[in-house]
């Protein structure tokens, strides 16, 4: 992306690389060799691909970019949530989070290490509670930049990641083409080999793209950030709800569930906004309609924003109302509150510190 004229080699699919090499008169096994250097041996330059002819290495370097992410900060320690702030080749800041084993995460078993990755620099959707949206949208990440977050974190932490959630900065479905390309690379046996069922896409509710996802054959999971069970409450905190109000959104979800089996709801609990028994009752109706499980997430405070999390007693009451109405809801005792765990926050703090953004909220 930094090098606008060249595509990052890590944005390519196997067959695309093979075709490209074939046109250059290379034997058909070259693509496999190169993918092996990229995703098994994980070298960081064409030069290091030592079993390729010199001439080919030079040609590859001329044709393709080989971008890396520069690690700017790592917060947290081995047993806690670790947060990585990266600088992209064009200078933009990006963040990803490594979450240690947790029993209540998306479809994973308790021994799974989860990475939360970003799909855009900033976000255009401007949810009122979210640090990523505060400063607007800058650009989409390309597939290579999405995949690279995983590679860098595995390298830096020395740990193998087995669960991927697209819950970092940005709205994944607003960058659908690159998202699906990145998922293919993450999922492929020649790529990172992570099972589709261990890949979860989170969306704020882009109804047309949810329908598109329903027609995708890959068995990834989908999480819908609901955060409000009526249009009134949802529109107050999520401007996207004015574009795709609940009726439109839930019809798209019906379609998705009919095609793909199921989805999960994310529901942040924000004190005095969406945490009433009434909202819990409305939420249970929606969840029953879609046979969806609900992840309740106590809100993480964001510097400069007025919202706060409800008391533990209120959180538990909300959960118990859902359960009374026959809905499965987990209440996350989320890790890493103290290191600004919700994505977008570390980047925001860094930009504030560097004087690159002013907060007018
Ligand atoms: N744009 C997508 C994915 C990125 S946000 C989406 O909105 O789903 C990932 C999740 O983090 C969303 O459920 C979002 O609502 C939630 N989130 C954002 N800010 C948060 C905060 N301060 N505390 C807790 N969760 C937050
Ligand atoms: Fe964007 Fe998701 Fe944050 Fe909303 S919650 S501003 S859609 S990143």
PDB file of N, CA and C and ligand atoms in Angstrom, residues 120 122-134 168-172 203-204 225 227 238 240 268, ligand 2:
ATOM      1  N   UNK A 120      -8.998  -1.557   8.939  1.00  0.00           N
ATOM      2  CA  UNK A 120      -8.908  -0.207   8.371  1.00  0.00           C
ATOM      3  C   UNK A 120      -8.069   0.663   9.316  1.00  0.00           C
ATOM      4  N   UNK A 122      -8.499   3.762  11.277  1.00  0.00           N
ATOM      5  CA  UNK A 122      -9.663   4.544  11.684  1.00  0.00           C
ATOM      6  C   UNK A 122     -10.950   3.851  11.255  1.00  0.00           C
ATOM      7  N   UNK A 123     -12.059   4.550  11.387  1.00  0.00           N
ATOM      8  CA  UNK A 123     -13.346   3.967  11.006  1.00  0.00           C
ATOM      9  C   UNK A 123     -14.318   5.085  10.671  1.00  0.00           C
ATOM     10  N   UNK A 124     -15.100   4.873   9.611  1.00  0.00           N
ATOM     11  CA  UNK A 124     -16.021   5.918   9.151  1.00  0.00           C
ATOM     12  C   UNK A 124     -17.372   5.860   9.854  1.00  0.00           C
ATOM     13  N   UNK A 125     -17.598   4.828  10.680  1.00  0.00           N
ATOM     14  CA  UNK A 125     -18.952   4.604  11.178  1.00  0.00           C
ATOM     15  C   UNK A 125     -19.300   5.369  12.450  1.00  0.00           C
ATOM     16  N   UNK A 126     -18.283   5.875  13.110  1.00  0.00           N
ATOM     17  CA  UNK A 126     -18.504   6.846  14.186  1.00  0.00           C
ATOM     18  C   UNK A 126     -19.429   6.440  15.316  1.00  0.00           C
ATOM     19  N   UNK A 127     -19.353   5.184  15.762  1.00  0.00           N
ATOM     20  CA  UNK A 127     -20.153   4.810  16.942  1.00  0.00           C
ATOM     21  C   UNK A 127     -19.698   5.696  18.102  1.00  0.00           C
ATOM     22  N   UNK A 128     -20.663   6.149  18.869  1.00  0.00           N
ATOM     23  CA  UNK A 128     -20.388   7.212  19.836  1.00  0.00           C
ATOM     24  C   UNK A 128     -19.474   6.783  20.987  1.00  0.00           C
ATOM     25  N   UNK A 129     -19.382   5.478  21.200  1.00  0.00           N
ATOM     26  CA  UNK A 129     -18.637   4.964  22.354  1.00  0.00           C
ATOM     27  C   UNK A 129     -17.238   4.494  21.997  1.00  0.00           C
ATOM     28  N   UNK A 130     -16.872   4.563  20.714  1.00  0.00           N
ATOM     29  CA  UNK A 130     -15.703   3.818  20.228  1.00  0.00           C
ATOM     30  C   UNK A 130     -14.525   4.727  19.884  1.00  0.00           C
ATOM     31  N   UNK A 131     -13.342   4.337  20.349  1.00  0.00           N
ATOM     32  CA  UNK A 131     -12.143   5.138  20.112  1.00  0.00           C
ATOM     33  C   UNK A 131     -11.732   5.127  18.634  1.00  0.00           C
ATOM     34  N   UNK A 132     -12.004   4.011  17.951  1.00  0.00           N
ATOM     35  CA  UNK A 132     -11.566   3.917  16.548  1.00  0.00           C
ATOM     36  C   UNK A 132     -12.290   4.901  15.650  1.00  0.00           C
ATOM     37  N   UNK A 133     -13.535   5.193  16.001  1.00  0.00           N
ATOM     38  CA  UNK A 133     -14.326   6.051  15.137  1.00  0.00           C
ATOM     39  C   UNK A 133     -14.157   7.544  15.422  1.00  0.00           C
ATOM     40  N   UNK A 134     -13.515   7.864  16.531  1.00  0.00           N
ATOM     41  CA  UNK A 134     -13.441   9.262  16.976  1.00  0.00           C
ATOM     42  C   UNK A 134     -12.758  10.180  15.978  1.00  0.00           C
ATOM     43  N   UNK A 168     -10.706  -5.438  15.640  1.00  0.00           N
ATOM     44  CA  UNK A 168      -9.818  -4.310  15.866  1.00  0.00           C
ATOM     45  C   UNK A 168     -10.402  -3.060  15.233  1.00  0.00           C
ATOM     46  N   UNK A 169      -9.496  -2.193  14.821  1.00  0.00           N
ATOM     47  CA  UNK A 169      -9.960  -0.940  14.219  1.00  0.00           C
ATOM     48  C   UNK A 169     -10.655  -1.195  12.894  1.00  0.00           C
ATOM     49  N   UNK A 170     -11.702  -0.416  12.677  1.00  0.00           N
ATOM     50  CA  UNK A 170     -12.335  -0.424  11.365  1.00  0.00           C
ATOM     51  C   UNK A 170     -13.552  -1.321  11.260  1.00  0.00           C
ATOM     52  N   UNK A 171     -14.295  -1.113  10.193  1.00  0.00           N
ATOM     53  CA  UNK A 171     -15.488  -1.922   9.922  1.00  0.00           C
ATOM     54  C   UNK A 171     -15.120  -2.927   8.820  1.00  0.00           C
ATOM     55  N   UNK A 172     -14.939  -4.199   9.189  1.00  0.00           N
ATOM     56  CA  UNK A 172     -14.478  -5.188   8.212  1.00  0.00           C
ATOM     57  C   UNK A 172     -15.329  -5.235   6.947  1.00  0.00           C
ATOM     58  N   UNK A 203     -19.241  -7.114  12.812  1.00  0.00           N
ATOM     59  CA  UNK A 203     -19.735  -5.963  12.046  1.00  0.00           C
ATOM     60  C   UNK A 203     -20.707  -5.122  12.860  1.00  0.00           C
ATOM     61  N   UNK A 204     -20.711  -3.839  12.562  1.00  0.00           N
ATOM     62  CA  UNK A 204     -21.655  -2.937  13.212  1.00  0.00           C
ATOM     63  C   UNK A 204     -23.032  -3.031  12.553  1.00  0.00           C
ATOM     64  N   UNK A 225     -22.488  -6.578  16.137  1.00  0.00           N
ATOM     65  CA  UNK A 225     -22.438  -5.632  17.261  1.00  0.00           C
ATOM     66  C   UNK A 225     -23.797  -4.955  17.366  1.00  0.00           C
ATOM     67  N   UNK A 227     -25.713  -3.859  20.495  1.00  0.00           N
ATOM     68  CA  UNK A 227     -25.551  -2.751  21.452  1.00  0.00           C
ATOM     69  C   UNK A 227     -26.813  -1.934  21.732  1.00  0.00           C
ATOM     70  N   UNK A 238     -25.181   4.378  17.690  1.00  0.00           N
ATOM     71  CA  UNK A 238     -24.603   3.855  16.446  1.00  0.00           C
ATOM     72  C   UNK A 238     -25.268   4.501  15.230  1.00  0.00           C
ATOM     73  N   UNK A 240     -24.890   4.122  12.230  1.00  0.00           N
ATOM     74  CA  UNK A 240     -25.175   3.168  11.145  1.00  0.00           C
ATOM     75  C   UNK A 240     -26.622   2.675  11.220  1.00  0.00           C
ATOM     76  N   UNK A 268     -22.384  -4.490  24.121  1.00  0.00           N
ATOM     77  CA  UNK A 268     -21.628  -3.774  25.156  1.00  0.00           C
ATOM     78  C   UNK A 268     -22.639  -3.227  26.151  1.00  0.00           C
TER      79      UNK A 268
HETATM   80 FE1  LIG B   2     -16.257   1.537  13.685  1.00  0.00          FE
HETATM   81 FE2  LIG B   2     -16.875  -0.755  14.955  1.00  0.00          FE
HETATM   82 FE3  LIG B   2     -15.890   1.388  16.290  1.00  0.00          FE
HETATM   83 FE4  LIG B   2     -18.359   1.477  15.313  1.00  0.00          FE
HETATM   84  S1  LIG B   2     -17.586   0.080  16.916  1.00  0.00           S
HETATM   85  S2  LIG B   2     -16.815   3.115  15.166  1.00  0.00           S
HETATM   86  S3  LIG B   2     -18.121   0.349  13.427  1.00  0.00           S
HETATM   87  S4  LIG B   2     -14.821   0.182  14.766  1.00  0.00           S
END
